[in-house]
CSV table of C-alpha atoms in Angstrom, one decimal:
chain,number,residue,atom,x,y,z
J,18,UNK,CA,-99.9,-46.6,-56.3
J,19,UNK,CA,-96.9,-47.3,-58.4
J,20,UNK,CA,-95.1,-44.1,-56.9
J,21,UNK,CA,-96.0,-45.3,-53.3
J,22,UNK,CA,-94.6,-48.8,-54.1
J,23,UNK,CA,-91.5,-47.3,-55.6
J,24,UNK,CA,-91.0,-45.2,-52.4
J,25,UNK,CA,-91.5,-48.0,-50.1
J,26,UNK,CA,-89.0,-50.1,-52.0
J,27,UNK,CA,-86.5,-47.2,-51.8
J,28,UNK,CA,-87.2,-46.7,-48.1
J,29,UNK,CA,-86.7,-50.4,-47.5
J,30,UNK,CA,-83.5,-50.5,-49.3
J,31,UNK,CA,-82.1,-47.4,-47.5
J,32,UNK,CA,-82.9,-49.0,-44.2
J,33,UNK,CA,-80.6,-51.8,-45.0
J,34,UNK,CA,-77.7,-49.7,-46.3
J,35,UNK,CA,-76.4,-49.2,-42.8
J,36,UNK,CA,-76.4,-52.8,-42.1
J,37,UNK,CA,-72.7,-53.5,-42.7
J,38,UNK,CA,-71.7,-57.2,-43.0
J,39,UNK,CA,-69.8,-58.3,-39.9
J,40,UNK,CA,-67.0,-59.7,-42.0
J,41,UNK,CA,-66.5,-56.5,-43.9
J,42,UNK,CA,-66.9,-54.4,-40.6
J,43,UNK,CA,-64.1,-56.4,-38.9
J,44,UNK,CA,-61.8,-55.8,-41.8
J,45,UNK,CA,-62.7,-52.1,-41.8
J,46,UNK,CA,-62.1,-51.7,-38.1
J,47,UNK,CA,-58.7,-53.5,-38.4
J,48,UNK,CA,-57.6,-51.5,-41.4
J,49,UNK,CA,-58.5,-48.1,-39.9
J,50,UNK,CA,-56.6,-49.3,-36.8
J,51,UNK,CA,-53.6,-50.1,-38.7
J,52,UNK,CA,-53.5,-46.9,-40.6
J,53,UNK,CA,-54.0,-45.0,-37.3
J,54,UNK,CA,-51.2,-46.8,-35.4
J,55,UNK,CA,-48.9,-46.5,-38.6
J,56,UNK,CA,-49.6,-42.7,-38.4
J,57,UNK,CA,-48.6,-42.6,-34.7
J,58,UNK,CA,-45.5,-44.7,-35.2
J,59,UNK,CA,-44.4,-42.4,-38.1
J,60,UNK,CA,-44.7,-39.2,-36.1
J,61,UNK,CA,-43.1,-40.9,-33.1
J,62,UNK,CA,-45.7,-40.7,-30.5
J,63,UNK,CA,-44.2,-41.1,-26.9
J,64,UNK,CA,-40.9,-42.0,-28.7
J,65,UNK,CA,-42.4,-45.0,-30.4
J,66,UNK,CA,-41.1,-45.7,-33.9
J,67,UNK,CA,-42.0,-48.5,-36.4
J,68,UNK,CA,-39.9,-51.6,-35.5
J,69,UNK,CA,-39.3,-54.7,-37.7
J,70,UNK,CA,-41.3,-57.8,-37.5
J,71,UNK,CA,-40.2,-59.6,-34.2
J,72,UNK,CA,-38.3,-62.8,-34.9
J,73,UNK,CA,-38.7,-66.0,-33.1
J,74,UNK,CA,-36.3,-66.7,-30.3
J,75,UNK,CA,-37.8,-69.8,-28.8
J,76,UNK,CA,-39.2,-73.1,-30.0
J,77,UNK,CA,-42.6,-72.8,-31.7
J,78,UNK,CA,-43.2,-76.0,-33.5
J,79,UNK,CA,-46.1,-75.5,-36.0
J,80,UNK,CA,-46.8,-79.1,-36.1
J,81,UNK,CA,-46.5,-79.8,-32.4
J,82,UNK,CA,-48.8,-77.4,-30.9
J,83,UNK,CA,-46.9,-74.2,-30.5
J,84,UNK,CA,-45.8,-72.7,-27.2
J,85,UNK,CA,-48.1,-74.8,-24.9
J,86,UNK,CA,-46.5,-73.7,-21.8
J,87,UNK,CA,-44.4,-70.9,-20.2
J,88,UNK,CA,-41.2,-72.1,-18.7
J,89,UNK,CA,-39.6,-71.3,-15.4
J,90,UNK,CA,-37.4,-68.7,-16.8
J,91,UNK,CA,-38.0,-65.9,-19.3
J,92,UNK,CA,-35.5,-67.4,-21.8
J,93,UNK,CA,-36.7,-70.9,-22.0
J,94,UNK,CA,-39.9,-73.1,-22.4
J,95,UNK,CA,-40.5,-76.6,-21.3
J,96,UNK,CA,-38.8,-78.9,-23.6
J,97,UNK,CA,-36.8,-76.2,-25.4
J,98,UNK,CA,-34.2,-77.5,-27.8
J,99,UNK,CA,-31.4,-74.8,-28.2
J,100,UNK,CA,-30.4,-76.1,-31.5
J,101,UNK,CA,-33.9,-75.3,-33.0
J,102,UNK,CA,-34.6,-71.8,-31.6
J,103,UNK,CA,-35.5,-70.3,-34.9
J,104,UNK,CA,-38.5,-70.9,-37.2
J,105,UNK,CA,-36.5,-71.2,-40.4
J,106,UNK,CA,-39.4,-72.7,-42.3
J,107,UNK,CA,-41.9,-70.0,-41.2
J,108,UNK,CA,-40.7,-67.0,-43.1
J,109,UNK,CA,-43.9,-65.1,-43.7
J,110,UNK,CA,-44.1,-62.3,-41.1
J,111,UNK,CA,-44.5,-62.5,-38.4
J,112,UNK,CA,-41.8,-65.0,-37.7
J,113,UNK,CA,-42.9,-65.5,-34.1
J,114,UNK,CA,-45.9,-68.1,-34.2
J,115,UNK,CA,-47.0,-66.8,-30.7
J,116,UNK,CA,-47.5,-63.2,-32.2
J,117,UNK,CA,-49.3,-64.8,-35.4
J,118,UNK,CA,-51.6,-66.8,-33.3
J,119,UNK,CA,-52.3,-63.8,-31.1
J,120,UNK,CA,-53.1,-61.7,-34.0
J,121,UNK,CA,-55.3,-64.5,-35.6
J,122,UNK,CA,-57.3,-64.9,-32.4
J,123,UNK,CA,-57.6,-61.2,-32.0
J,124,UNK,CA,-59.3,-60.8,-35.4
J,125,UNK,CA,-61.4,-63.9,-35.0
J,126,UNK,CA,-62.7,-62.6,-31.7
J,127,UNK,CA,-63.9,-59.4,-33.1
J,128,UNK,CA,-65.3,-61.2,-36.1
J,129,UNK,CA,-67.3,-63.4,-33.9
J,130,UNK,CA,-68.5,-60.5,-31.7
J,131,UNK,CA,-69.5,-58.4,-34.9
J,132,UNK,CA,-71.7,-61.5,-36.0
J,133,UNK,CA,-73.2,-61.8,-32.5
J,134,UNK,CA,-74.3,-58.1,-32.5
J,135,UNK,CA,-75.6,-58.4,-36.0
J,136,UNK,CA,-77.9,-61.3,-35.1
J,137,UNK,CA,-78.7,-60.7,-31.4
J,138,UNK,CA,-79.6,-58.0,-29.0
J,139,UNK,CA,-76.8,-56.0,-27.3
J,140,UNK,CA,-78.1,-57.1,-23.8
J,141,UNK,CA,-78.0,-60.8,-24.8
J,142,UNK,CA,-74.5,-60.6,-26.1
J,143,UNK,CA,-73.1,-58.6,-23.2
J,144,UNK,CA,-74.8,-61.0,-20.7
J,145,UNK,CA,-73.0,-64.0,-22.3
J,146,UNK,CA,-69.7,-62.2,-22.8
J,147,UNK,CA,-69.7,-61.7,-19.0
J,148,UNK,CA,-68.4,-65.3,-18.8
J,149,UNK,CA,-65.1,-64.3,-20.3
J,150,UNK,CA,-63.2,-64.5,-17.0
J,151,UNK,CA,-64.4,-68.2,-16.8
J,152,UNK,CA,-62.9,-69.1,-20.3
J,153,UNK,CA,-59.7,-67.0,-19.7
J,154,UNK,CA,-59.1,-68.9,-16.3
J,155,UNK,CA,-59.8,-72.2,-17.9
J,156,UNK,CA,-57.4,-71.5,-20.7
J,157,UNK,CA,-54.7,-70.1,-18.4
J,158,UNK,CA,-54.9,-73.1,-16.0
J,159,UNK,CA,-54.9,-75.6,-18.9
J,160,UNK,CA,-51.7,-74.0,-20.4
J,161,UNK,CA,-50.1,-73.9,-17.0
J,162,UNK,CA,-49.5,-70.2,-16.8
J,163,UNK,CA,-51.9,-69.5,-14.0
J,164,UNK,CA,-52.9,-71.1,-10.8
J,165,UNK,CA,-56.1,-70.0,-8.9
J,166,UNK,CA,-56.9,-70.4,-5.3
J,167,UNK,CA,-60.3,-70.9,-4.0
J,168,UNK,CA,-60.9,-67.4,-3.0
J,169,UNK,CA,-59.8,-66.1,-6.4
J,170,UNK,CA,-62.3,-68.6,-8.1
J,171,UNK,CA,-65.2,-67.4,-5.8
J,172,UNK,CA,-64.3,-63.8,-6.6
J,173,UNK,CA,-64.4,-64.4,-10.3
J,174,UNK,CA,-67.8,-66.1,-9.8
J,175,UNK,CA,-69.0,-62.9,-8.0
J,176,UNK,CA,-67.8,-60.7,-10.8
J,177,UNK,CA,-69.6,-62.7,-13.4
J,178,UNK,CA,-72.8,-63.1,-11.4
J,179,UNK,CA,-72.8,-59.4,-10.9
J,180,UNK,CA,-72.4,-58.5,-14.5
J,181,UNK,CA,-75.1,-61.0,-15.5
J,182,UNK,CA,-77.4,-59.2,-13.2
J,183,UNK,CA,-76.6,-55.7,-14.2
J,184,UNK,CA,-76.7,-56.4,-18.0
J,185,UNK,CA,-79.9,-58.7,-18.1
J,186,UNK,CA,-81.8,-56.3,-15.9
J,187,UNK,CA,-80.7,-53.2,-17.8
J,188,UNK,CA,-81.9,-54.4,-21.2
J,189,UNK,CA,-84.1,-56.9,-22.9
J,190,UNK,CA,-81.6,-59.8,-22.2
J,191,UNK,CA,-83.1,-61.8,-24.9
J,192,UNK,CA,-82.1,-62.5,-28.5
J,193,UNK,CA,-84.7,-61.9,-31.1
J,194,UNK,CA,-86.1,-64.8,-33.1
J,195,UNK,CA,-85.1,-65.2,-36.7
J,196,UNK,CA,-88.7,-64.4,-37.8
J,197,UNK,CA,-91.9,-63.1,-36.2
J,198,UNK,CA,-93.6,-66.5,-36.7
J,199,UNK,CA,-90.8,-68.6,-35.5
J,200,UNK,CA,-91.8,-71.7,-33.5
J,201,UNK,CA,-90.5,-72.2,-29.9
J,202,UNK,CA,-88.2,-74.9,-31.2
J,203,UNK,CA,-86.5,-72.7,-33.8
J,204,UNK,CA,-86.3,-69.8,-31.4
J,205,UNK,CA,-84.5,-72.0,-28.8
J,206,UNK,CA,-82.1,-73.3,-31.5
J,207,UNK,CA,-81.4,-69.7,-32.6
J,208,UNK,CA,-80.7,-68.6,-29.0
J,209,UNK,CA,-78.4,-71.6,-28.4
J,210,UNK,CA,-76.6,-70.8,-31.7
J,211,UNK,CA,-76.1,-67.1,-30.6
J,212,UNK,CA,-75.0,-68.3,-27.1
J,213,UNK,CA,-72.4,-70.5,-28.8
J,214,UNK,CA,-71.2,-67.8,-31.1
J,215,UNK,CA,-70.6,-65.5,-28.1
J,216,UNK,CA,-68.7,-68.3,-26.3
J,217,UNK,CA,-66.6,-68.7,-29.4
J,218,UNK,CA,-65.7,-65.0,-29.2
J,219,UNK,CA,-64.9,-65.4,-25.5
J,220,UNK,CA,-62.5,-68.3,-26.2
J,221,UNK,CA,-60.8,-66.3,-29.1
J,222,UNK,CA,-60.2,-63.4,-26.8
J,223,UNK,CA,-58.9,-65.8,-24.0
J,224,UNK,CA,-56.5,-67.5,-26.5
J,225,UNK,CA,-55.5,-64.0,-27.7
J,226,UNK,CA,-54.5,-63.1,-24.2
J,227,UNK,CA,-52.7,-66.4,-23.7
J,228,UNK,CA,-50.5,-66.1,-26.8
J,229,UNK,CA,-49.8,-62.4,-26.2
J,230,UNK,CA,-48.4,-63.4,-22.8
J,231,UNK,CA,-46.4,-66.3,-24.4
J,232,UNK,CA,-45.0,-63.9,-27.0
J,233,UNK,CA,-44.1,-61.4,-24.2
J,234,UNK,CA,-42.3,-64.1,-22.4
J,235,UNK,CA,-39.7,-64.5,-25.1
J,236,UNK,CA,-36.7,-62.2,-25.3
J,237,UNK,CA,-37.6,-60.7,-28.6
J,238,UNK,CA,-41.2,-60.1,-27.4
J,239,UNK,CA,-40.5,-58.4,-24.3
J,240,UNK,CA,-41.5,-54.7,-23.6
J,241,UNK,CA,-38.0,-53.6,-24.1
J,242,UNK,CA,-37.8,-55.2,-27.5
J,243,UNK,CA,-41.4,-54.5,-28.7
J,244,UNK,CA,-43.5,-51.7,-27.2
J,245,UNK,CA,-47.2,-51.9,-26.8
J,246,UNK,CA,-47.9,-49.6,-29.8
J,247,UNK,CA,-45.8,-51.8,-32.2
J,248,UNK,CA,-47.4,-55.0,-30.8
J,249,UNK,CA,-50.9,-53.8,-31.3
J,250,UNK,CA,-50.0,-52.5,-34.8
J,251,UNK,CA,-48.7,-55.9,-35.8
J,252,UNK,CA,-51.6,-57.8,-34.3
J,253,UNK,CA,-54.1,-55.6,-36.4
J,254,UNK,CA,-51.9,-56.1,-39.4
J,255,UNK,CA,-52.1,-59.8,-39.0
J,256,UNK,CA,-55.9,-59.5,-38.7
J,257,UNK,CA,-56.1,-57.6,-42.0
J,258,UNK,CA,-54.1,-60.2,-43.9
J,259,UNK,CA,-56.1,-63.0,-42.5
J,260,UNK,CA,-59.5,-61.5,-43.3
J,261,UNK,CA,-58.6,-59.7,-46.6
J,262,UNK,CA,-59.1,-62.6,-49.0
J,263,UNK,CA,-62.5,-63.8,-47.4
J,264,UNK,CA,-63.7,-60.1,-47.7
J,265,UNK,CA,-62.7,-60.0,-51.3
J,266,UNK,CA,-64.3,-63.2,-52.2
J,267,UNK,CA,-67.5,-63.0,-50.1
J,268,UNK,CA,-68.5,-59.4,-49.5
J,269,UNK,CA,-67.2,-57.2,-52.4
J,270,UNK,CA,-70.2,-57.9,-54.8
J,271,UNK,CA,-72.6,-56.8,-52.1
J,272,UNK,CA,-70.6,-53.9,-51.3
J,273,UNK,CA,-70.6,-52.6,-54.9
J,274,UNK,CA,-74.4,-53.0,-54.9
J,275,UNK,CA,-74.5,-50.7,-51.7
J,276,UNK,CA,-72.2,-48.0,-53.1
J,277,UNK,CA,-73.8,-47.5,-56.6
J,278,UNK,CA,-77.4,-47.2,-57.8
J,279,UNK,CA,-78.7,-50.5,-59.2
J,280,UNK,CA,-81.7,-51.1,-61.3
J,281,UNK,CA,-83.6,-53.3,-58.8
J,282,UNK,CA,-82.7,-51.6,-55.3
J,283,UNK,CA,-82.8,-47.8,-56.0
J,284,UNK,CA,-80.3,-45.5,-54.6
J,285,UNK,CA,-76.9,-46.6,-53.2
J,286,UNK,CA,-74.7,-44.9,-50.7
J,287,UNK,CA,-73.6,-42.2,-53.1
J,288,UNK,CA,-76.9,-41.1,-54.7
J,289,UNK,CA,-78.7,-41.4,-51.3
J,290,UNK,CA,-76.2,-38.8,-49.8
J,291,UNK,CA,-75.2,-41.1,-46.9
J,292,UNK,CA,-71.7,-41.9,-48.1
J,293,UNK,CA,-70.2,-38.9,-46.1
J,294,UNK,CA,-72.1,-39.9,-43.0
J,295,UNK,CA,-71.1,-43.5,-43.3
J,296,UNK,CA,-67.5,-42.5,-43.8
J,297,UNK,CA,-67.6,-40.3,-40.7
J,298,UNK,CA,-69.2,-43.0,-38.5
J,299,UNK,CA,-66.7,-45.6,-39.9
J,300,UNK,CA,-63.8,-43.4,-39.0
J,301,UNK,CA,-65.1,-42.7,-35.4
J,302,UNK,CA,-65.9,-46.5,-34.9
J,303,UNK,CA,-62.3,-47.5,-36.3
J,304,UNK,CA,-60.4,-44.9,-34.1
J,305,UNK,CA,-62.4,-45.9,-31.0
J,306,UNK,CA,-61.7,-49.7,-31.9
J,307,UNK,CA,-58.0,-49.0,-32.1
J,308,UNK,CA,-57.8,-46.9,-29.0
J,309,UNK,CA,-59.6,-49.5,-26.9
J,310,UNK,CA,-57.4,-52.3,-28.2
J,311,UNK,CA,-54.3,-50.2,-27.5
J,312,UNK,CA,-55.3,-49.7,-23.9
J,313,UNK,CA,-56.2,-53.4,-23.8
J,314,UNK,CA,-52.7,-54.4,-25.0
J,315,UNK,CA,-51.1,-52.0,-22.5
J,316,UNK,CA,-53.0,-53.4,-19.6
J,317,UNK,CA,-52.5,-57.1,-20.6
J,318,UNK,CA,-48.6,-56.7,-20.8
J,319,UNK,CA,-48.7,-55.8,-17.2
J,320,UNK,CA,-51.2,-58.1,-15.5
J,321,UNK,CA,-52.3,-61.6,-15.8
J,322,UNK,CA,-54.7,-63.0,-18.4
J,323,UNK,CA,-57.5,-63.8,-15.8
J,324,UNK,CA,-57.0,-60.3,-14.2
J,325,UNK,CA,-57.3,-58.7,-17.6
J,326,UNK,CA,-60.6,-60.6,-18.2
J,327,UNK,CA,-61.9,-59.5,-14.8
J,328,UNK,CA,-61.1,-55.9,-15.7
J,329,UNK,CA,-63.1,-56.4,-18.9
J,330,UNK,CA,-66.1,-57.2,-16.9
J,331,UNK,CA,-65.7,-54.0,-14.9
J,332,UNK,CA,-65.4,-52.2,-18.3
J,333,UNK,CA,-69.0,-53.5,-19.0
J,334,UNK,CA,-70.2,-52.1,-15.8
J,335,UNK,CA,-68.7,-48.7,-16.8
J,336,UNK,CA,-70.3,-48.9,-20.2
J,337,UNK,CA,-73.8,-49.5,-18.6
J,338,UNK,CA,-73.4,-46.4,-16.4
J,339,UNK,CA,-72.2,-44.2,-19.3
J,340,UNK,CA,-74.9,-45.3,-21.7
J,341,UNK,CA,-77.4,-44.8,-18.9
J,342,UNK,CA,-76.4,-41.2,-18.4
J,343,UNK,CA,-75.9,-40.4,-22.1
J,344,UNK,CA,-79.4,-41.9,-23.2
J,345,UNK,CA,-81.3,-41.2,-20.0
J,346,UNK,CA,-81.9,-45.0,-19.4
J,347,UNK,CA,-82.7,-45.6,-15.7
J,348,UNK,CA,-80.6,-48.0,-13.8
J,349,UNK,CA,-82.8,-50.5,-12.1
J,350,UNK,CA,-82.3,-51.4,-8.4
J,351,UNK,CA,-81.3,-55.0,-9.5
J,352,UNK,CA,-78.8,-53.7,-12.0
J,353,UNK,CA,-77.2,-51.4,-9.3
J,354,UNK,CA,-77.0,-54.4,-7.1
J,355,UNK,CA,-75.3,-56.5,-9.7
J,356,UNK,CA,-72.8,-53.7,-10.3
J,357,UNK,CA,-72.1,-53.6,-6.6
J,358,UNK,CA,-71.5,-57.3,-6.4
J,359,UNK,CA,-69.0,-57.2,-9.5
J,360,UNK,CA,-67.1,-54.2,-8.1
J,361,UNK,CA,-66.7,-56.0,-4.6
J,362,UNK,CA,-65.7,-59.2,-6.4
J,363,UNK,CA,-63.1,-57.4,-8.5
J,364,UNK,CA,-61.6,-55.8,-5.3
J,365,UNK,CA,-61.5,-59.3,-3.6
J,366,UNK,CA,-60.0,-60.9,-6.6
J,367,UNK,CA,-57.2,-58.1,-6.7
J,368,UNK,CA,-56.6,-58.5,-3.0
J,369,UNK,CA,-56.1,-62.2,-3.2
J,370,UNK,CA,-53.9,-62.0,-6.2
J,371,UNK,CA,-51.8,-59.5,-4.4
J,372,UNK,CA,-51.7,-61.6,-1.3
J,373,UNK,CA,-50.5,-64.6,-3.3
J,374,UNK,CA,-47.9,-62.5,-5.0
J,375,UNK,CA,-46.4,-61.4,-1.7
J,376,UNK,CA,-46.0,-64.9,-0.5
J,377,UNK,CA,-42.5,-66.3,-0.9
J,378,UNK,CA,-42.4,-68.7,-3.8
J,379,UNK,CA,-39.6,-71.2,-4.8
J,380,UNK,CA,-40.0,-70.3,-8.5
J,381,UNK,CA,-40.8,-67.0,-10.0
J,382,UNK,CA,-43.6,-66.6,-12.4
J,383,UNK,CA,-43.4,-65.0,-15.8
J,384,UNK,CA,-46.8,-63.4,-15.3
J,385,UNK,CA,-47.5,-60.5,-13.0
J,386,UNK,CA,-50.3,-61.1,-10.6
J,387,UNK,CA,-50.1,-64.8,-10.9
J,388,UNK,CA,-48.8,-67.7,-9.0
J,389,UNK,CA,-47.0,-71.0,-10.1
């Protein structure tokens, strides 16, 4: 009996070894991404070489709500004071506050997403994340960098509705209660908390897109001055700096327990023989994370914030199709109908954005695919 109890304890512990804390997982992804981009910049992929930290060439007052609006020209912002075009008091890299905030929101967005996936079902998280075009449109309109017509708003609503149908009908669509005996009230509160966390992630990604566009609108942040590879490298570097101390203070003791054998929990990663497997999965996850975000930065540098969020929804549809093929999961009729609605909605959104872009405007917009 004692041997059986010991085996049960060891099996129970081993089942939790793979449960990587979300805070540490986010730092791990960002660190692997930084190393990967540093390697690419060192060997000069596509002619890209490591560039110095971009400096600030526009007014970005820390105390006054930085860079709230894009101006009518690429070189100026509303309310720009030429005599204070440098952030002399903000000497820690990056010297551009827009770049710094973009990196911070970038890291926080993935931190919130990892917490969501750790505590809720994937179908539930993906369903709520389908509302990202709504948050991105709200942020872009509030900051004055985007104007949406009724047709574009209706197209965005169709995209979100289609993704909601496809994700909710292709999975559980619910978040598990905290315990098996949880009361309906506690289950409802847990679901609301999970929903709020996903919305926080959506807002972080929306602000990441906003501040990346604001940074790109400055002379020292243009694509000619900072290419996409250097920009993504600096954003991930900011995320590492931002999360390193919290991980050191909150997660290191628990990680030590997982690595080595303890007197209460049995085998750690080393003695269980799972360390190499964990290392391999971490590298694959980190490289996929870095590649996806580099592609995201490349796309966001060329289209508007809202259009980028709409593309993200189409990416979710693509993920559903790929996972269904890879794991043999049948796609329901309702899910296929939702995918069709999203795809048609995206085509309509792109059509109306292009139509607005072709219309003569008295003022030019700094953002592609947008109107002032």
